[in-house]
Short mmCIF file of C-alpha atoms in Angstrom, two decimals:
data_model
loop_
_atom_site.label_atom_id
_atom_site.label_comp_id
_atom_site.label_asym_id
_atom_site.label_seq_id
_atom_site.Cartn_x
_atom_site.Cartn_y
_atom_site.Cartn_z
CA MET A 30 -175.70 26.97 -116.48
CA HIS A 31 -175.92 30.52 -115.07
CA GLN A 32 -173.62 31.93 -112.73
CA GLN A 33 -174.10 34.63 -110.46
CA THR A 34 -170.79 36.78 -109.43
CA LEU A 35 -171.05 37.88 -105.42
CA ILE A 36 -170.33 41.74 -105.12
CA LEU A 37 -167.80 42.08 -102.91
CA ASN A 38 -167.88 45.45 -102.28
CA PRO A 39 -169.93 48.71 -100.31
CA GLN A 40 -171.45 50.88 -102.63
CA THR A 41 -170.16 54.06 -103.73
CA PRO A 42 -172.03 57.08 -104.40
CA THR A 43 -172.48 59.10 -107.47
CA PRO A 44 -170.56 62.58 -107.11
CA ASP A 45 -171.26 64.81 -110.26
CA TYR A 46 -168.77 63.69 -113.22
CA GLY A 47 -167.63 65.18 -117.18
CA PHE A 48 -167.48 62.52 -119.24
CA PRO A 49 -167.80 64.79 -122.99
CA ASN A 50 -170.55 64.22 -124.91
CA LEU A 51 -172.34 61.56 -123.68
CA LEU A 52 -175.36 61.56 -121.70
CA HIS A 53 -176.09 63.24 -118.83
CA PRO A 54 -174.79 61.75 -115.50
CA LEU A 55 -178.08 60.00 -114.07
CA LEU A 56 -178.55 58.37 -117.56
CA PHE A 57 -175.40 57.33 -117.76
CA PHE A 58 -174.61 54.81 -115.02
CA GLN A 59 -178.90 54.39 -114.37
CA ASN A 60 -178.32 50.70 -115.38
CA PRO A 61 -178.12 49.71 -111.52
CA ARG A 62 -176.83 45.40 -112.43
CA LEU A 63 -173.44 44.85 -111.07
CA LYS A 64 -174.09 41.29 -111.27
CA ARG A 65 -173.70 39.18 -114.28
CA ILE A 66 -175.81 36.39 -115.47
CA TYR A 67 -174.10 33.98 -117.93
CA ASN A 68 -175.80 32.68 -121.01
CA ALA A 69 -174.74 29.76 -122.60
CA SER A 70 -172.46 31.22 -125.55
CA CYS A 71 -169.60 32.54 -125.15
CA CYS A 72 -169.13 36.14 -125.56
CA ILE A 73 -169.52 37.47 -121.91
CA GLY A 74 -166.43 36.67 -119.72
CA VAL A 75 -166.26 35.92 -115.66
CA ASN A 76 -163.45 37.36 -113.66
CA HIS A 77 -162.73 38.84 -110.31
CA HIS A 78 -162.50 41.29 -108.13
CA HIS A 79 -164.52 44.76 -106.38
CA HIS A 80 -164.87 48.49 -106.28
CA HIS A 81 -164.31 52.19 -107.24
CA HIS A 82 -164.67 56.09 -109.22
CA ALA A 83 -164.76 59.63 -114.50
CA ILE A 84 -163.41 63.17 -114.85
CA ARG A 85 -163.24 65.11 -117.76
CA THR A 86 -159.63 64.80 -119.53
CA ARG A 87 -158.72 66.25 -122.74
CA VAL A 88 -156.00 64.64 -124.21
CA ASN A 89 -154.38 65.40 -127.45
CA CYS A 90 -152.88 63.03 -129.06
CA LYS A 91 -153.16 61.38 -132.46
CA SER A 92 -152.61 57.33 -133.86
CA TYR A 93 -148.76 56.93 -134.14
CA GLY A 94 -148.02 54.33 -136.60
CA VAL A 95 -151.56 53.24 -136.84
CA ASP A 96 -153.23 53.31 -140.75
CA VAL A 97 -156.89 52.16 -140.74
CA SER A 98 -157.73 51.30 -144.85
CA VAL A 99 -161.10 50.18 -145.91
CA SER A 100 -161.10 47.27 -148.64
CA SER A 101 -163.36 47.17 -151.53
CA ASP A 102 -164.26 44.03 -150.12
CA HIS A 103 -167.49 43.86 -148.95
CA ARG A 104 -166.41 42.26 -146.03
CA ARG A 105 -164.81 44.56 -144.76
CA ARG A 106 -160.85 44.70 -143.61
CA SER A 107 -159.05 47.11 -140.77
CA LYS A 108 -155.52 47.11 -142.35
CA PHE A 109 -153.59 47.92 -139.08
CA LYS A 110 -149.66 48.89 -139.42
CA PHE A 111 -147.96 48.64 -136.27
CA SER A 112 -144.78 51.11 -136.21
CA GLY A 113 -141.58 49.57 -136.36
CA GLU A 114 -140.68 45.72 -135.71
CA LYS A 115 -142.51 43.90 -132.61
CA GLU A 116 -141.55 40.90 -131.25
CA PHE A 117 -144.88 40.24 -129.32
CA ASP A 118 -148.16 40.32 -130.47
CA VAL A 119 -149.96 40.81 -127.27
CA ALA A 120 -149.03 41.98 -123.74
CA THR A 121 -151.19 41.97 -121.24
CA LEU A 122 -151.63 44.41 -118.55
CA GLY A 123 -151.64 43.33 -114.73
CA ASN A 124 -154.05 41.58 -113.08
CA LEU A 125 -152.06 38.07 -112.84
CA CYS A 126 -154.24 36.11 -109.94
CA VAL A 127 -154.26 32.43 -108.69
CA ASP A 128 -157.73 31.42 -109.07
CA VAL A 129 -158.07 28.81 -105.61
CA VAL A 130 -161.83 27.26 -106.94
CA LEU A 131 -163.23 25.92 -103.69
CA ASN A 132 -166.79 23.85 -103.93
CA VAL A 133 -168.70 25.36 -100.60
CA PRO A 134 -172.11 25.20 -98.41
CA ASN A 135 -173.16 28.72 -98.65
CA LEU A 136 -171.88 31.95 -100.96
CA PRO A 137 -170.16 34.13 -98.32
CA PRO A 138 -172.35 36.87 -96.76
CA SER A 139 -173.75 39.62 -96.76
CA SER A 140 -172.27 42.86 -94.48
CA PHE A 141 -168.74 43.98 -94.68
CA ASP A 142 -167.22 43.16 -91.67
CA GLU A 143 -168.77 38.99 -92.21
CA ARG A 144 -166.86 38.60 -95.84
CA LYS A 145 -163.75 39.95 -94.74
CA ASN A 146 -163.63 37.46 -91.52
CA TYR A 147 -165.03 34.99 -93.99
CA MET A 148 -161.81 35.46 -96.05
CA GLU A 149 -159.66 36.06 -93.59
CA GLN A 150 -160.49 32.41 -92.11
CA LEU A 151 -160.37 30.56 -95.86
CA SER A 152 -156.28 31.98 -95.61
CA LYS A 153 -155.82 30.53 -92.68
CA SER A 154 -155.91 26.91 -94.52
CA PRO A 155 -153.83 27.30 -97.79
CA PRO A 156 -155.92 24.64 -100.33
CA ASP A 157 -153.93 21.70 -101.59
CA LYS A 158 -152.52 22.72 -104.76
CA LYS A 159 -154.93 20.90 -106.50
CA TYR A 160 -157.50 23.57 -106.17
CA TRP A 161 -155.11 26.49 -107.73
CA GLU A 162 -155.49 27.99 -110.98
CA ALA A 163 -154.33 30.81 -113.00
CA GLY A 164 -156.47 33.46 -113.06
CA GLY A 165 -157.10 37.22 -114.24
CA ASN A 166 -155.24 38.70 -117.44
CA CYS A 167 -153.57 35.11 -117.56
CA ASN A 168 -156.94 33.26 -118.66
CA MET A 169 -156.61 35.67 -121.64
CA ALA A 170 -152.84 35.67 -122.59
CA ILE A 171 -153.18 31.80 -122.39
CA ALA A 172 -156.03 31.54 -124.87
CA ALA A 173 -154.04 34.30 -127.11
CA ALA A 174 -150.92 32.23 -127.27
CA ARG A 175 -153.07 28.52 -127.74
CA LEU A 176 -153.85 30.70 -130.99
CA GLY A 177 -150.87 31.49 -131.60
CA LEU A 178 -150.05 34.67 -130.57
CA ARG A 179 -146.83 35.86 -129.13
CA CYS A 180 -147.56 37.14 -125.42
CA LEU A 181 -146.16 38.63 -122.57
CA ALA A 182 -147.78 38.83 -118.96
CA ILE A 183 -146.82 42.25 -117.48
CA GLY A 184 -147.00 42.80 -113.55
CA HIS A 185 -147.01 42.01 -110.08
CA VAL A 186 -146.08 38.43 -109.32
CA GLY A 187 -144.90 37.63 -105.43
CA ASP A 188 -141.91 35.40 -104.70
CA GLU A 189 -144.16 32.83 -102.72
CA ILE A 190 -145.08 30.01 -104.00
CA TYR A 191 -148.27 31.24 -105.42
CA GLY A 192 -146.18 33.37 -107.38
CA GLN A 193 -143.68 30.58 -108.35
CA PHE A 194 -146.98 28.35 -109.60
CA LEU A 195 -148.07 31.38 -111.71
CA LEU A 196 -144.47 31.77 -112.95
CA ASP A 197 -144.06 27.87 -113.90
CA VAL A 198 -147.96 28.03 -116.02
CA LEU A 199 -147.19 30.75 -117.83
CA HIS A 200 -143.67 29.43 -119.05
CA ASP A 201 -145.61 26.18 -119.69
CA GLU A 202 -147.53 28.36 -122.06
CA GLY A 203 -145.28 29.90 -123.73
CA ILE A 204 -146.00 33.17 -121.89
CA ASN A 205 -143.01 35.98 -121.32
CA VAL A 206 -143.88 37.20 -117.91
CA ILE A 207 -142.32 40.67 -117.52
CA LYS A 208 -142.41 42.33 -113.76
CA MET A 209 -143.19 45.58 -112.35
CA ARG A 210 -141.98 45.62 -109.05
CA GLU A 211 -138.39 47.41 -108.54
CA GLU A 212 -135.79 46.96 -105.53
CA GLU A 213 -136.47 50.43 -104.31
CA ASP A 214 -140.01 49.85 -104.13
CA ILE A 215 -139.38 47.46 -101.14
CA VAL A 216 -137.73 49.64 -99.56
CA LYS A 217 -140.48 52.09 -99.32
CA SER A 218 -142.91 48.78 -98.51
CA SER A 219 -143.88 48.22 -94.48
CA SER A 220 -145.13 44.52 -95.29
CA PHE A 221 -144.44 42.13 -96.69
CA SER A 222 -147.92 41.08 -97.63
CA GLU A 223 -148.19 44.06 -99.92
CA TYR A 224 -145.96 42.19 -102.08
CA GLU A 225 -147.48 38.62 -102.22
CA THR A 226 -149.46 37.34 -105.42
CA LEU A 227 -153.19 38.27 -105.05
CA LEU A 228 -155.07 35.26 -104.76
CA CYS A 229 -158.67 35.69 -105.78
CA TRP A 230 -161.27 32.60 -104.13
CA VAL A 231 -163.34 31.60 -106.93
CA LEU A 232 -166.64 30.48 -104.07
CA VAL A 233 -168.95 27.43 -106.22
CA ASP A 234 -172.75 26.89 -104.27
CA PRO A 235 -174.36 23.67 -104.61
CA LEU A 236 -176.35 25.76 -107.41
CA GLN A 237 -173.31 26.26 -109.29
CA ARG A 238 -173.40 30.16 -108.69
CA HIS A 239 -169.82 31.43 -108.36
CA GLY A 240 -168.80 34.27 -105.73
CA PHE A 241 -165.30 35.88 -106.09
CA CYS A 242 -163.17 37.58 -103.06
CA SER A 243 -159.93 38.29 -102.95
CA ARG A 244 -157.43 41.15 -99.97
CA ALA A 245 -158.35 44.47 -102.98
CA ASP A 246 -162.21 43.88 -102.06
CA PHE A 247 -161.63 44.98 -98.53
CA SER A 248 -159.14 48.53 -99.09
CA LYS A 249 -159.98 51.62 -100.51
CA GLU A 250 -156.24 51.36 -102.27
CA PRO A 251 -154.87 49.45 -104.90
CA ALA A 252 -153.57 45.83 -103.72
CA PHE A 253 -150.16 46.68 -105.11
CA ALA A 254 -150.21 50.78 -104.24
CA TRP A 255 -146.69 50.89 -103.63
CA MET A 256 -146.07 50.63 -107.65
CA SER A 257 -145.67 54.73 -108.54
CA LYS A 258 -143.93 54.22 -112.30
CA LEU A 259 -143.19 52.07 -114.87
CA SER A 260 -139.76 50.71 -114.95
CA ASP A 261 -138.45 51.07 -118.30
CA ASP A 262 -138.89 47.39 -118.13
CA VAL A 263 -142.14 47.76 -118.52
CA LYS A 264 -142.12 50.78 -120.95
CA MET A 265 -139.57 48.70 -123.35
CA ASN A 266 -142.10 45.61 -123.43
CA ILE A 267 -145.17 47.49 -124.30
CA GLN A 268 -143.20 49.42 -127.15
CA ASN A 269 -142.62 45.60 -128.39
CA SER A 270 -145.93 44.88 -128.44
CA LYS A 271 -148.46 45.37 -131.09
CA VAL A 272 -151.42 45.15 -128.56
CA LEU A 273 -151.82 46.36 -125.16
CA PHE A 274 -154.39 44.62 -123.33
CA CYS A 275 -156.07 46.43 -120.06
CA ASN A 276 -159.57 45.55 -118.24
CA GLY A 277 -161.29 47.35 -115.29
CA TYR A 278 -160.33 44.76 -112.71
CA GLY A 279 -156.25 46.02 -113.00
CA PHE A 280 -157.48 49.23 -111.18
CA ASP A 281 -157.50 46.58 -108.53
CA GLU A 282 -154.19 46.07 -108.15
CA LEU A 283 -152.69 48.83 -109.81
CA PRO A 284 -152.54 52.43 -109.38
CA ALA A 285 -154.53 54.69 -112.16
CA ASN A 286 -151.75 56.69 -112.78
CA VAL A 287 -149.74 54.00 -113.66
CA ILE A 288 -152.23 52.52 -115.66
CA ALA A 289 -152.98 56.06 -117.27
CA SER A 290 -148.80 56.09 -117.57
CA ALA A 291 -148.87 52.65 -119.98
CA VAL A 292 -152.04 54.16 -121.71
CA GLU A 293 -150.27 56.84 -122.65
CA TYR A 294 -147.21 55.43 -123.46
CA ALA A 295 -148.71 52.30 -125.97
CA VAL A 296 -150.15 55.45 -127.83
CA GLU A 297 -146.66 56.77 -128.02
CA VAL A 298 -145.05 54.43 -129.22
CA GLY A 299 -147.51 52.68 -132.02
CA THR A 300 -148.99 50.13 -129.59
CA SER A 301 -152.55 49.26 -129.97
CA ILE A 302 -154.79 49.50 -126.74
CA PHE A 303 -157.66 46.99 -126.18
CA PHE A 304 -159.60 47.84 -123.02
CA ASP A 305 -162.54 45.84 -121.64
CA PRO A 306 -164.04 47.87 -118.94
CA GLY A 307 -166.29 45.00 -117.16
CA PRO A 308 -168.25 45.05 -114.79
CA LYS A 309 -166.01 47.96 -112.72
CA GLY A 310 -166.63 50.46 -115.36
CA LYS A 311 -169.73 51.89 -113.93
CA SER A 312 -167.75 51.56 -110.31
CA LEU A 313 -164.60 53.59 -112.08
CA ALA A 314 -166.61 56.65 -113.16
CA VAL A 315 -167.78 57.41 -109.52
CA GLY A 316 -164.31 56.36 -108.29
CA THR A 317 -161.73 58.32 -107.20
CA PRO A 318 -160.89 61.37 -109.25
CA GLU A 319 -157.51 59.70 -110.53
CA GLU A 320 -159.52 57.08 -111.46
CA GLN A 321 -161.98 58.88 -112.68
CA GLU A 322 -159.64 60.14 -115.27
CA ALA A 323 -157.35 56.66 -115.88
CA LEU A 324 -160.86 55.47 -117.34
CA ALA A 325 -161.48 58.68 -119.44
CA LYS A 326 -158.77 57.80 -121.37
CA LEU A 327 -158.72 54.67 -121.86
CA MET A 328 -162.26 55.00 -123.28
CA ARG A 329 -160.84 57.84 -125.38
CA LEU A 330 -157.62 56.61 -126.25
CA SER A 331 -158.67 52.45 -126.62
CA ASP A 332 -158.14 51.35 -130.35
CA VAL A 333 -160.34 48.79 -129.89
CA LEU A 334 -163.40 48.55 -126.32
CA LEU A 335 -165.03 45.24 -125.63
CA LEU A 336 -167.93 45.74 -123.53
CA THR A 337 -170.90 43.53 -122.94
CA SER A 338 -174.24 44.71 -123.70
CA GLU A 339 -175.37 45.75 -120.74
CA GLU A 340 -171.88 47.62 -119.85
CA ALA A 341 -172.63 49.28 -123.16
CA GLU A 342 -176.05 50.68 -121.74
CA SER A 343 -174.43 51.52 -118.20
CA LEU A 344 -172.35 53.76 -119.72
CA THR A 345 -174.14 55.64 -122.40
CA GLY A 346 -178.20 55.09 -120.66
CA LEU A 347 -178.81 53.53 -124.46
CA GLY A 348 -180.91 50.13 -124.41
CA ASN A 349 -179.82 49.85 -128.15
CA PRO A 350 -176.26 47.95 -127.94
CA VAL A 351 -175.85 49.31 -131.47
CA ALA A 352 -176.74 52.86 -130.79
CA ALA A 353 -174.38 52.56 -127.51
CA GLY A 354 -171.68 51.00 -129.33
CA LYS A 355 -171.93 54.03 -131.44
CA GLU A 356 -172.04 56.78 -129.27
CA LEU A 357 -168.57 54.99 -127.66
CA LEU A 358 -167.22 54.57 -130.82
CA SER A 359 -167.92 58.52 -131.81
CA ASN A 360 -166.69 60.07 -128.42
CA GLY A 361 -163.02 58.30 -129.13
CA ILE A 362 -159.97 59.69 -130.22
CA ARG A 363 -158.34 55.90 -131.93
CA THR A 364 -161.17 54.36 -131.22
CA LYS A 365 -161.39 51.88 -134.43
CA TRP A 366 -163.58 48.75 -133.13
CA VAL A 367 -166.40 49.28 -130.48
CA ILE A 368 -167.59 44.89 -129.96
CA ILE A 369 -170.67 44.63 -128.59
CA LYS A 370 -171.17 40.70 -126.50
CA MET A 371 -174.56 39.29 -126.38
CA GLY A 372 -174.00 36.12 -124.71
CA SER A 373 -176.17 33.62 -126.35
CA LYS A 374 -177.59 35.68 -128.70
CA GLY A 375 -173.73 36.50 -130.61
CA SER A 376 -171.77 39.80 -130.66
CA ILE A 377 -171.15 42.63 -132.90
CA LEU A 378 -168.45 44.58 -134.11
CA ILE A 379 -169.04 48.35 -134.74
CA THR A 380 -166.51 50.65 -136.59
CA LYS A 381 -167.18 54.17 -138.41
CA SER A 382 -167.20 52.13 -142.21
CA GLY A 383 -170.11 49.47 -141.23
CA ILE A 384 -171.10 47.03 -138.61
CA SER A 385 -170.56 43.14 -138.76
CA CYS A 386 -172.86 40.42 -136.63
CA ALA A 387 -172.61 36.88 -135.93
CA PRO A 388 -174.45 34.71 -134.09
CA SER A 389 -172.83 32.32 -131.36
CA PHE A 390 -171.88 28.71 -131.66
CA LYS A 391 -174.49 26.13 -129.72
CA VAL A 392 -172.22 24.36 -127.09
CA ASN A 393 -173.57 22.39 -123.67
CA VAL A 394 -172.01 24.76 -121.42
CA MET A 395 -170.21 23.52 -118.29
CA ASP A 396 -168.27 27.18 -116.96
CA THR A 397 -168.67 30.36 -118.39
CA VAL A 398 -165.78 31.28 -116.27
CA GLY A 399 -162.82 32.61 -118.89
CA CYS A 400 -165.17 32.61 -121.75
CA GLY A 401 -164.49 36.65 -122.16
CA ASP A 402 -160.78 36.66 -122.32
CA SER A 403 -160.89 34.26 -124.56
CA PHE A 404 -163.36 36.00 -126.78
CA VAL A 405 -160.47 38.84 -126.46
CA ALA A 406 -158.05 36.72 -126.66
CA ALA A 407 -159.54 35.54 -130.59
CA ILE A 408 -160.09 39.55 -130.97
CA ALA A 409 -156.77 39.87 -131.10
CA PHE A 410 -155.91 36.98 -133.17
CA GLY A 411 -158.48 38.72 -135.83
CA TYR A 412 -157.12 41.91 -135.54
CA ILE A 413 -153.08 41.60 -135.85
CA HIS A 414 -153.98 39.00 -138.74
CA ASN A 415 -155.58 41.61 -140.44
CA MET A 416 -158.91 38.83 -141.15
CA PRO A 417 -162.70 40.01 -142.56
CA LEU A 418 -164.55 41.50 -139.59
CA VAL A 419 -167.01 38.52 -139.39
CA HIS A 420 -164.45 36.45 -139.59
CA THR A 421 -163.06 37.62 -136.34
CA LEU A 422 -165.99 37.60 -134.67
CA THR A 423 -166.44 33.84 -135.93
CA ILE A 424 -163.01 32.70 -134.23
CA ALA A 425 -163.97 34.80 -130.89
CA ASN A 426 -167.49 33.60 -130.48
CA ALA A 427 -166.31 29.54 -131.01
CA VAL A 428 -162.94 30.25 -129.10
CA GLY A 429 -165.44 31.75 -125.98
CA ALA A 430 -168.01 29.08 -126.56
CA ALA A 431 -165.04 26.21 -126.61
CA THR A 432 -163.69 27.47 -123.05
CA ALA A 433 -167.74 27.19 -121.77
CA THR A 434 -168.15 23.60 -122.42
CA GLY A 435 -164.73 23.07 -119.93
CA CYS A 436 -164.51 23.59 -115.94
CA GLY A 437 -162.87 27.07 -114.84
CA ALA A 438 -160.37 29.00 -116.82
CA GLY A 439 -156.49 29.29 -116.54
CA ARG A 440 -155.19 26.31 -118.53
CA ASN A 441 -159.08 24.82 -119.00
CA VAL A 442 -159.75 27.47 -121.54
CA ALA A 443 -160.09 25.90 -124.72
CA ASN A 444 -157.68 24.73 -127.20
CA LEU A 445 -157.02 25.10 -130.98
CA GLN A 446 -158.76 21.20 -131.57
CA LYS A 447 -161.65 21.92 -129.56
CA VAL A 448 -162.23 25.01 -131.05
CA VAL A 449 -161.49 23.52 -135.07
CA GLU A 450 -163.89 20.95 -133.85
CA LEU A 451 -166.57 23.55 -133.13
CA ILE A 452 -166.54 25.70 -135.29
CA LYS A 453 -166.16 22.49 -138.27
CA GLU A 454 -170.21 21.50 -136.90
CA SER A 455 -171.29 24.85 -137.53
CA ASN A 456 -174.13 25.20 -135.13
CA LEU A 457 -175.17 28.38 -135.00
CA ASN A 458 -177.38 29.79 -131.90
CA ASN A 459 -179.15 32.12 -132.88
CA GLU A 460 -180.43 32.86 -136.55
CA ASP A 461 -183.46 34.54 -135.73
CA SER A 462 -183.86 37.12 -138.89
CA ASN A 463 -186.19 39.28 -137.15
CA PHE A 464 -183.75 39.86 -133.84
CA TRP A 465 -181.34 41.03 -135.98
CA ASN A 466 -183.31 43.23 -137.87
CA THR A 467 -185.43 44.47 -134.92
CA LEU A 468 -181.74 45.39 -133.13
CA LEU A 469 -180.18 47.09 -136.23
CA ASP A 470 -183.31 48.73 -137.92
CA GLU A 471 -183.66 51.52 -135.31
CA ASN A 472 -179.84 53.04 -136.02
CA SER A 473 -178.31 51.37 -138.90
CA SER A 474 -180.69 51.78 -142.07
CA LYS A 475 -177.45 53.48 -143.41
CA ASP A 476 -174.98 51.75 -142.22
CA ASP A 477 -172.96 48.85 -144.25
CA ILE A 478 -174.19 45.94 -142.54
CA THR A 479 -173.17 42.41 -142.51
CA ILE A 480 -174.31 39.13 -140.42
CA LEU A 481 -172.89 35.57 -140.31
CA SER A 482 -175.83 33.28 -141.45
CA LYS A 483 -176.35 29.84 -143.41
CA THR A 484 -178.49 31.31 -145.87
CA THR A 485 -177.03 33.21 -149.28
CA ALA A 486 -180.04 35.83 -150.06
CA ASN A 487 -179.30 39.72 -149.35
CA ASN A 488 -182.67 41.18 -147.86
CA GLY A 489 -181.54 44.85 -149.08
CA PHE A 490 -181.03 45.65 -145.37
CA PHE A 491 -177.79 43.78 -144.73
CA LYS A 492 -175.80 41.40 -146.65
CA HIS A 493 -175.13 37.79 -145.41
CA GLU A 494 -171.47 35.89 -145.43
CA THR A 495 -172.27 33.10 -145.85
CA LEU A 496 -170.99 30.30 -143.32
CA GLN A 497 -170.15 27.79 -144.93
CA LYS A 498 -167.69 30.05 -147.08
CA VAL A 499 -166.80 31.61 -143.67
CA VAL A 500 -166.08 28.40 -142.01
CA ASN A 501 -163.89 27.33 -144.58
CA GLU A 502 -161.66 30.27 -144.99
CA VAL A 503 -161.19 30.23 -141.00
CA LEU A 504 -160.91 26.80 -140.61
CA HIS A 505 -157.40 27.19 -143.12
CA LYS A 506 -156.44 29.87 -140.86
CA LEU A 507 -156.79 27.77 -137.86
CA GLU A 508 -155.41 24.36 -138.88
CA VAL A 509 -152.43 25.36 -140.85
CA ARG A 510 -151.89 26.69 -136.65
CA LEU A 511 -152.48 23.28 -135.55
CA ALA A 512 -150.27 21.29 -138.00
CA ASP A 513 -147.57 23.05 -136.75
CA GLY A 514 -148.52 21.86 -133.03
CA ILE A 515 -149.53 25.28 -131.97
CA PHE A 516 -151.91 25.01 -128.94
CA SER A 517 -152.54 21.24 -128.81
CA SER A 518 -152.25 21.33 -124.98
#
């Protein structure tokens, strides 16, 4: 099943901007594709929302409490030491919303005013609760919690029925919610609606194409523009987490300076940063100066970057995903992993010491919404548990693919039992050696390359990590968690 994301925001002109050490601006964003077509595999997720603007930023920083070393094991493990005792594994920043999933005869009209009126009409008649689902970063947090990671969701939820719904869902999944609102913000605001939980209307037409819209799509300001700073409570919980996950859609809700402050504070307290710019990366890079600066900080200060091959091309102008990943890696100050998601082809993890590749799993795809979020959660699982890189990709591909076999995201993301069953089947989607040779040969002849494969023979160009060996080791780790009752819902 293919899905088309309907773009609901007007295009913004492309001003001059500076991104150090990257290509000319005209090449940097030459890929015009803002819609995403999703294939059967997994690694690409659909999320929601809209618009926006990269100023060159020089950031003087160092790794705080993070040490990277490479094992002599040819499978390569990256060892990450987190400073101090951290109670939580993953904290997500912003992008907490309720998805309202509706079947409609037609997707919203194209003009800005007509789309706005369309959404206002939808909002006048709140749909039955059976159509509600947790969305945005709730997807990643739920998938991570179901893998046994200790999770926090940092963001804004309102005091109305939608906010209570989100709190109940996340509580049932064992996820702590850290609210970003403080009482002083209420005094500043002139409208109660500014404090309402963000709703995202997920509209599905008879051809199973998806359109997304929320009030954030119709404002130049973030939905929670009243938010001016990080509270002490938020800072404490960032410090108490091993990983802080941010994505591009967070800019629809949170002011750019608040996101930038969270990134800087995470660096200061030794919390690793994961960033998935998504399709918004392109529009953020031509957005306001504040958005451009925050995006540049995220791209340079993140420990782990995750992009689709199309997004990597749009941010570098390089069509080969390996070359694009290397470019992003070299321009990062703290960047240790760049992960390129290639849909039904699989995924690649690029480090300074080598490249790891894993074909995706074959599944009957029902819905790809939430697959990318599930994939990120499993990458965090491998990162935190110091797993070999190919093993990390294998679990991530499996979790993303398992989510694709269900309908929708939120509470519908894959559970551990389904992931284990899929891995046991060991049905890889793409074992075409010509594909991998062509992809890797252009820029990788001197790299240490490992690929997941059913074969055992090495061809001199890259090493084969046998599927059976990886599956046995991955299953052992996951089945221990399953036996402990983790992620059985």
